[in-house]
Coordinates of C-alpha atoms in Angstrom, one line a residue:
Chain O
M1025 CA -18.0 -46.3 53.0
R1026 CA -14.4 -44.9 52.7
H1027 CA -12.2 -45.9 50.0
E1028 CA -8.3 -46.4 50.2
I1029 CA -5.7 -44.9 47.7
A1030 CA -2.8 -46.8 48.3
P1031 CA 0.3 -45.2 49.1
R1032 CA 2.2 -43.3 45.7
S1033 CA -1.1 -44.4 43.9
G1034 CA -4.6 -42.6 42.7
A1035 CA -8.2 -42.8 41.7
G1036 CA -10.5 -41.6 39.5
F1037 CA -14.6 -41.2 40.4
E1038 CA -17.2 -39.4 39.3
L1039 CA -19.2 -37.3 42.3
K1040 CA -22.4 -36.0 40.9
A1041 CA -24.2 -32.5 41.8
G1042 CA -24.8 -32.0 45.6
E1043 CA -22.8 -35.4 46.7
T1044 CA -20.2 -34.4 49.6
L1045 CA -16.3 -35.8 48.8
T1046 CA -14.4 -36.1 51.8
V1047 CA -10.9 -36.6 51.8
Y1048 CA -9.3 -38.2 55.1
D1049 CA -5.3 -38.2 56.1
P1050 CA -5.6 -41.6 58.2
R1051 CA -2.2 -41.3 59.6
G1052 CA -0.9 -37.9 59.3
E1053 CA 1.7 -35.5 57.5
Q1054 CA 0.2 -37.0 54.1
V1055 CA -1.0 -34.8 50.8
A1056 CA -3.6 -36.0 48.2
D1057 CA -3.9 -33.8 45.0
L1058 CA -7.3 -33.6 43.4
L1059 CA -8.4 -32.6 40.3
A1060 CA -12.1 -32.4 39.3
Y1061 CA -13.7 -31.6 35.2
N1062 CA -16.7 -31.0 33.9
L1063 CA -18.1 -34.5 33.4
A1064 CA -20.6 -32.8 30.9
D1065 CA -17.7 -31.2 28.9
P1066 CA -14.3 -32.7 30.8
A1067 CA -12.5 -29.4 28.6
E1068 CA -13.9 -27.3 32.0
V1069 CA -11.1 -28.0 34.8
I1070 CA -10.4 -26.7 38.4
S1071 CA -8.4 -23.2 37.9
S1072 CA -6.2 -22.4 40.4
G1073 CA -5.6 -18.8 38.9
R1074 CA -9.5 -18.2 38.3
T1075 CA -9.6 -19.7 42.2
L1076 CA -6.9 -17.3 43.8
D1077 CA -7.7 -14.6 42.2
Y1078 CA -11.9 -14.3 43.1
A1079 CA -10.6 -15.6 46.7
S1080 CA -7.9 -12.9 47.2
R1081 CA -5.9 -15.6 48.8
I1082 CA -3.8 -17.9 48.2
Y1083 CA -4.9 -20.3 51.4
L1084 CA -8.4 -21.9 51.5
T1085 CA -10.7 -23.6 53.7
T1086 CA -14.4 -24.5 54.8
G1087 CA -16.6 -22.0 52.7
D1088 CA -14.1 -21.1 49.7
P1089 CA -15.4 -22.0 46.1
L1090 CA -13.3 -23.7 43.5
Y1091 CA -13.9 -22.7 40.1
S1092 CA -13.4 -23.8 36.7
N1093 CA -11.2 -22.2 33.9
R1094 CA -14.7 -20.4 32.7
S1095 CA -15.3 -19.1 36.1
K1096 CA -18.0 -21.8 37.2
V1097 CA -18.2 -23.2 40.7
M1098 CA -17.5 -26.9 40.8
L1099 CA -16.6 -27.3 44.8
E1100 CA -17.3 -25.8 48.0
I1101 CA -15.0 -26.7 51.2
L1102 CA -17.8 -27.5 54.0
D1103 CA -15.6 -28.7 56.2
D1104 CA -11.6 -28.8 57.1
T1105 CA -9.6 -29.8 59.9
V1106 CA -6.7 -28.5 59.5
G1107 CA -6.8 -25.4 57.2
R1108 CA -3.3 -25.4 54.9
H1109 CA -3.8 -26.7 51.6
D1110 CA -1.8 -25.7 48.3
F1111 CA -3.1 -24.7 45.2
L1112 CA -0.2 -23.1 43.8
L1113 CA 2.1 -26.5 42.6
T1114 CA 1.5 -29.1 39.6
P1115 CA 0.8 -32.9 40.9
C1116 CA 4.4 -34.2 41.4
S1117 CA 5.9 -36.3 38.5
K1118 CA 8.7 -38.0 36.3
D1119 CA 10.0 -34.3 35.5
T1120 CA 9.4 -33.4 39.2
F1121 CA 11.6 -36.1 40.3
R1122 CA 14.2 -35.6 37.8
I1123 CA 14.3 -31.7 38.1
I1124 CA 14.0 -31.2 41.7
Y1125 CA 15.3 -34.5 43.2
G1126 CA 17.6 -35.8 40.5
D1127 CA 16.3 -38.9 40.4
T1128 CA 17.3 -40.8 37.1
D1129 CA 15.0 -43.6 37.6
P1130 CA 11.8 -41.1 38.3
H1131 CA 8.5 -42.4 39.7
R1132 CA 5.4 -41.5 37.6
G1133 CA 4.3 -39.3 40.7
C1134 CA 0.7 -37.8 41.3
F1135 CA 0.7 -36.4 37.5
G1136 CA 1.1 -40.3 36.2
N1137 CA -1.3 -41.5 38.7
L1138 CA -3.7 -39.1 37.9
A1139 CA -3.1 -39.2 33.8
A1140 CA -3.9 -42.8 34.5
A1141 CA -7.2 -42.6 37.0
L1142 CA -8.4 -40.1 34.4
A1143 CA -7.8 -41.6 31.1
P1144 CA -11.0 -43.7 31.1
W1145 CA -13.1 -40.2 31.0
G1146 CA -11.0 -39.6 27.6
I1147 CA -8.6 -36.7 29.9
H1148 CA -5.6 -36.0 28.5
P1149 CA -2.1 -35.7 30.3
D1150 CA -2.3 -32.4 28.6
A1151 CA -5.2 -31.1 30.0
I1152 CA -3.8 -31.5 34.4
P1153 CA -3.5 -28.5 35.5
T1154 CA -2.1 -27.3 39.1
A1155 CA -4.2 -29.6 41.5
F1156 CA -5.7 -28.9 45.2
N1157 CA -3.4 -30.1 46.6
C1158 CA -5.2 -31.3 50.0
F1159 CA -3.1 -30.9 53.7
M1160 CA -0.4 -29.8 51.4
N1161 CA 1.6 -27.2 53.3
V1162 CA 3.7 -24.7 51.3
A1163 CA 5.1 -21.2 52.9
V1164 CA 5.4 -18.4 50.5
D1165 CA 8.2 -15.9 52.1
G1166 CA 6.0 -12.4 51.4
A1167 CA 9.1 -10.4 50.7
T1168 CA 11.4 -12.7 48.7
G1169 CA 8.7 -15.1 46.9
A1170 CA 10.7 -17.9 48.0
I1171 CA 8.5 -21.3 48.3
S1172 CA 8.9 -24.0 50.9
V1173 CA 7.5 -27.1 51.2
D1174 CA 7.1 -28.3 54.9
P1175 CA 5.7 -31.0 56.6
P1176 CA 1.7 -30.8 56.3
R1177 CA -0.3 -29.5 59.6
S1178 CA -2.4 -32.4 59.5
R1179 CA -2.6 -35.3 62.4
A1180 CA -4.2 -38.8 61.7
G1181 CA -7.8 -38.5 61.2
D1182 CA -7.7 -35.0 60.0
R1183 CA -10.0 -33.9 56.9
I1184 CA -11.5 -31.7 54.5
A1185 CA -14.8 -31.8 52.8
F1186 CA -16.1 -30.6 49.4
V1187 CA -19.9 -30.6 47.7
A1188 CA -20.1 -31.0 44.2
K1189 CA -21.5 -27.7 42.2
M1190 CA -21.6 -29.8 39.3
D1191 CA -21.6 -33.4 38.3
L1192 CA -17.6 -33.4 38.0
I1193 CA -15.0 -36.5 37.2
I1194 CA -12.3 -36.4 39.9
G1195 CA -8.7 -37.3 40.4
L1196 CA -7.6 -38.1 43.4
T1197 CA -3.9 -39.1 44.8
A1198 CA -2.0 -40.4 47.9
C1199 CA 0.9 -38.1 46.7
S1200 CA 4.5 -39.8 45.9
A1201 CA 6.8 -36.7 46.7
L1202 CA 9.0 -37.1 49.9
Q1203 CA 9.2 -33.5 50.7
S1204 CA 5.9 -33.0 50.5
N1205 CA 4.6 -35.7 53.1
N1206 CA 7.5 -35.5 55.4
G1207 CA 9.7 -38.2 54.3
S1208 CA 7.2 -41.2 54.0
F1209 CA 4.4 -42.6 51.5
K1210 CA 1.2 -43.3 53.1
P1211 CA -2.7 -43.9 52.4
I1212 CA -5.3 -41.5 51.6
E1213 CA -8.9 -42.3 52.6
Y1214 CA -11.9 -40.9 50.7
E1215 CA -16.1 -41.4 51.1
I1216 CA -18.9 -39.8 48.9
T1217 CA -22.2 -39.0 51.0
L1218 CA -25.2 -37.5 50.0
Chain X
M929 CA 10.9 -2.6 14.7
R930 CA 8.3 -1.8 18.1
H931 CA 4.8 -2.7 18.0
E932 CA 2.0 -1.2 19.7
I933 CA -0.6 -2.9 21.6
A934 CA -3.3 -0.3 22.0
P935 CA -4.9 0.0 26.0
R936 CA -7.0 -2.8 26.9
S937 CA -6.3 -4.9 23.6
G938 CA -4.1 -7.8 22.6
A939 CA -1.7 -9.6 19.7
G940 CA -0.7 -12.7 19.1
F941 CA 2.3 -13.3 16.7
E942 CA 5.0 -16.4 16.3
L943 CA 8.6 -16.5 17.7
K944 CA 10.9 -18.7 16.9
A945 CA 13.7 -20.6 18.8
G946 CA 16.3 -18.3 19.4
E947 CA 14.1 -14.9 18.9
T948 CA 14.4 -12.9 21.5
L949 CA 10.6 -10.7 22.8
T950 CA 11.6 -7.8 24.9
V951 CA 7.8 -6.4 26.3
Y952 CA 8.3 -2.7 27.1
D953 CA 6.1 -0.5 29.3
P954 CA 6.4 3.0 27.6
R955 CA 4.4 4.8 29.9
G956 CA 4.9 3.0 33.3
E957 CA 2.6 1.1 35.6
Q958 CA 0.9 -0.9 32.9
V959 CA 0.5 -4.6 33.2
A960 CA 1.1 -7.1 29.9
D961 CA -0.4 -10.6 30.2
L962 CA 1.9 -13.2 28.2
L963 CA 1.2 -16.6 27.1
A964 CA 3.1 -19.3 25.1
Y965 CA 2.1 -22.4 22.9
N966 CA 4.1 -24.7 21.2
L967 CA 3.3 -23.7 17.4
A968 CA 4.3 -27.7 16.6
D969 CA 1.8 -28.7 19.1
P970 CA -0.3 -25.6 21.0
A971 CA -1.8 -28.2 23.3
E972 CA 1.6 -27.8 25.2
V973 CA 1.1 -23.9 27.0
I974 CA 3.1 -22.6 29.7
S975 CA 2.6 -23.6 33.1
S976 CA 2.4 -21.7 36.0
G977 CA 2.7 -24.5 38.8
R978 CA 5.5 -26.2 37.2
T979 CA 7.4 -23.3 36.9
L980 CA 6.8 -21.5 40.5
D981 CA 7.7 -25.6 41.9
Y982 CA 10.7 -25.6 39.9
A983 CA 11.9 -22.4 40.9
S984 CA 10.8 -23.0 44.5
R985 CA 10.2 -19.3 44.3
I986 CA 6.9 -17.1 43.1
Y987 CA 8.6 -14.0 41.4
L988 CA 10.9 -14.7 38.6
T989 CA 13.4 -12.6 37.3
T990 CA 16.5 -13.2 34.8
G991 CA 18.0 -15.9 34.3
D992 CA 14.3 -18.0 35.0
P993 CA 13.0 -20.5 32.4
L994 CA 9.2 -20.6 32.1
Y995 CA 8.3 -24.3 31.8
S996 CA 5.1 -25.9 29.9
N997 CA 2.7 -28.6 31.0
R998 CA 5.2 -31.0 29.8
S999 CA 7.8 -29.6 31.7
K1000 CA 10.3 -28.0 28.6
V1001 CA 11.6 -25.1 29.2
M1002 CA 9.5 -22.7 26.5
L1003 CA 11.0 -19.0 27.2
E1004 CA 13.8 -17.7 29.8
I1005 CA 14.1 -14.5 31.0
L1006 CA 17.0 -12.5 29.3
D1007 CA 16.7 -9.3 30.6
D1008 CA 14.4 -7.5 33.6
T1009 CA 14.6 -3.7 34.8
V1010 CA 11.8 -4.3 37.2
G1011 CA 12.3 -7.6 38.9
R1012 CA 8.4 -8.2 40.0
H1013 CA 6.1 -9.9 37.7
D1014 CA 2.9 -12.1 38.8
F1015 CA 2.6 -15.5 37.3
L1016 CA -0.3 -16.7 40.0
L1017 CA -3.2 -15.1 38.5
T1018 CA -5.3 -15.5 35.2
P1019 CA -5.7 -13.2 33.1
C1020 CA -8.9 -10.7 33.5
S1021 CA -11.9 -11.6 31.8
K1022 CA -16.0 -10.8 32.1
D1023 CA -16.1 -12.7 35.3
T1024 CA -13.2 -11.1 36.8
F1025 CA -15.1 -7.9 36.4
R1026 CA -18.4 -9.0 37.1
I1027 CA -17.1 -11.0 40.5
I1028 CA -14.5 -8.6 41.7
Y1029 CA -15.8 -5.4 40.3
G1030 CA -19.8 -5.7 40.4
D1031 CA -19.5 -4.9 36.7
T1032 CA -22.8 -5.3 35.0
D1033 CA -21.4 -4.7 30.9
P1034 CA -18.2 -6.3 31.6
H1035 CA -15.3 -5.5 29.1
R1036 CA -13.9 -8.8 27.9
G1037 CA -10.8 -8.1 29.3
C1038 CA -7.1 -9.9 28.8
F1039 CA -9.1 -13.2 28.7
G1040 CA -11.1 -12.0 25.5
N1041 CA -8.2 -10.1 23.8
L1042 CA -5.8 -13.2 24.2
A1043 CA -9.1 -15.5 23.1
A1044 CA -9.1 -13.6 19.8
A1045 CA -5.6 -13.1 19.4
L1046 CA -5.3 -16.7 19.5
A1047 CA -7.8 -17.8 17.8
P1048 CA -6.1 -17.8 14.3
W1049 CA -3.8 -20.4 15.7
G1050 CA -7.1 -22.5 16.7
I1051 CA -6.2 -22.0 20.2
H1052 CA -9.8 -22.2 22.5
P1053 CA -10.2 -20.2 25.1
D1054 CA -10.3 -23.1 27.5
A1055 CA -6.9 -23.8 26.7
I1056 CA -5.9 -20.2 28.2
P1057 CA -3.9 -21.1 31.8
T1058 CA -2.4 -18.6 34.4
A1059 CA -0.8 -15.8 32.3
F1060 CA 2.9 -14.3 33.0
N1061 CA 2.0 -11.3 33.9
C1062 CA 4.9 -8.9 33.0
F1063 CA 4.6 -5.9 35.6
M1064 CA 2.3 -7.1 37.8
N1065 CA 2.9 -6.4 41.5
V1066 CA 1.0 -9.1 43.5
A1067 CA 1.9 -9.2 46.9
V1068 CA 1.3 -12.5 49.1
D1069 CA 0.8 -12.0 53.0
G1070 CA 3.1 -15.0 53.8
A1071 CA 0.9 -15.7 57.0
T1072 CA -2.1 -15.5 56.4
G1073 CA -2.1 -16.1 52.3
A1074 CA -3.7 -13.0 51.9
I1075 CA -3.1 -11.4 48.4
S1076 CA -3.3 -8.1 47.2
V1077 CA -2.8 -6.0 43.6
D1078 CA -0.4 -3.4 44.3
P1079 CA 0.6 -0.8 41.6
P1080 CA 3.4 -2.3 39.3
R1081 CA 6.7 -1.1 39.7
S1082 CA 7.3 -0.4 36.5
R1083 CA 8.4 3.1 35.3
A1084 CA 8.1 4.5 32.0
G1085 CA 11.0 2.5 29.8
D1086 CA 11.0 -0.6 31.7
R1087 CA 11.3 -3.7 29.8
I1088 CA 11.4 -7.4 30.1
A1089 CA 13.1 -9.8 27.8
F1090 CA 12.8 -13.4 27.1
V1091 CA 14.4 -16.0 24.8
A1092 CA 12.4 -18.4 22.9
K1093 CA 13.6 -21.9 23.5
M1094 CA 11.1 -23.8 20.8
D1095 CA 8.8 -22.3 18.4
L1096 CA 6.1 -20.7 20.2
I1097 CA 3.0 -18.5 19.4
I1098 CA 2.9 -16.0 22.1
G1099 CA -0.2 -14.1 23.2
L1100 CA 0.5 -10.8 24.7
T1101 CA -2.0 -7.9 26.1
A1102 CA -1.8 -4.2 27.5
C1103 CA -4.2 -5.1 30.7
S1104 CA -7.7 -4.0 30.6
A1105 CA -7.8 -4.3 34.9
L1106 CA -8.1 -1.1 36.9
Q1107 CA -6.6 -2.3 40.0
S1108 CA -3.4 -4.2 38.4
N1109 CA -2.5 -0.8 36.4
N1110 CA -3.3 1.7 39.4
G1111 CA -6.3 2.6 37.9
S1112 CA -5.6 3.5 34.3
F1113 CA -5.0 2.1 30.8
K1114 CA -2.2 2.5 29.1
P1115 CA -0.3 1.0 25.8
I1116 CA 2.3 -1.9 26.0
E1117 CA 5.2 -2.5 23.0
Y1118 CA 7.3 -5.0 22.2
E1119 CA 9.9 -6.1 19.5
I1120 CA 11.2 -9.1 18.2
T1121 CA 14.7 -9.7 17.4
L1122 CA 17.6 -12.0 16.6

């Protein structure tokens, strides 16, 4: 059964070891921020710095494990029809919109949506790290280090699938930042299978 | 007064708002991992993802602010004679040495040194995020995303200085990973001035 995450919103759910989470971009060019916490001990959380270090790559795809802050594998990418995702940047937030976009009455962003979605498991907003940003297309200029947030490469129906390597709490959004989604806010869909 | 951090070790200390911390590489090609926590509330911690997002750059230097997970400025880079530092990778650890180097009896690394140095302030190892790695030279291939850990560009006597924008707990190391320091372990020095 596919679940829809409405534009600019988020969802929280449990994913048991061995289950597969497939994230779909139903309309194309829409980012989904993904967070993972150990269900048995949510102080263990997905870690960009551990994962990129062990992969020796900033772009991850099929076959790559996603590590926790304790260097344990939380998820492994099982399938990926896009091949470009971001693991450098934190979820967009009120502060993102204030600092980068200059908004005076900013949306709560993926950060606020994730905080609300994860609250039932007692996860504090301070414990929201850099997310694995499905379909987000962040280019890095190797010479200058400049980052550019480009339109996602995902087309309608594209997907990325992850198999859980431990029992997890997942936070997932339909991203709320204009630049990340090529100027429009669309839904995200996800499915959990055995 | 200059303090020395012995090779493959770490230090923890307080840095008050307005004080300047200067980190020196006395022999050259030696990395120092730096962490910062809000002294008044250590759940507020330095954030790579926030900082890189707001800077739109992965390489930071003089004038760049370092943000917390609450999007507050913790430190600002005041002076930098090197211009190449890393903010992508987590501190080296037993797991780094096991996973990347295949060590069977691994050193506790910067992670273990930081955990021990920060324990007096009640900071748990799980709360150690991606560090600001002074003098660490991590190149990114923009096309493939491949990361390479290259010899530091720092020469003997090079330095980077930070001014504190809030009262902080600082963790600082002389990095323990062979590859990061071009194959040898050297000391780091630091100084706190008003």
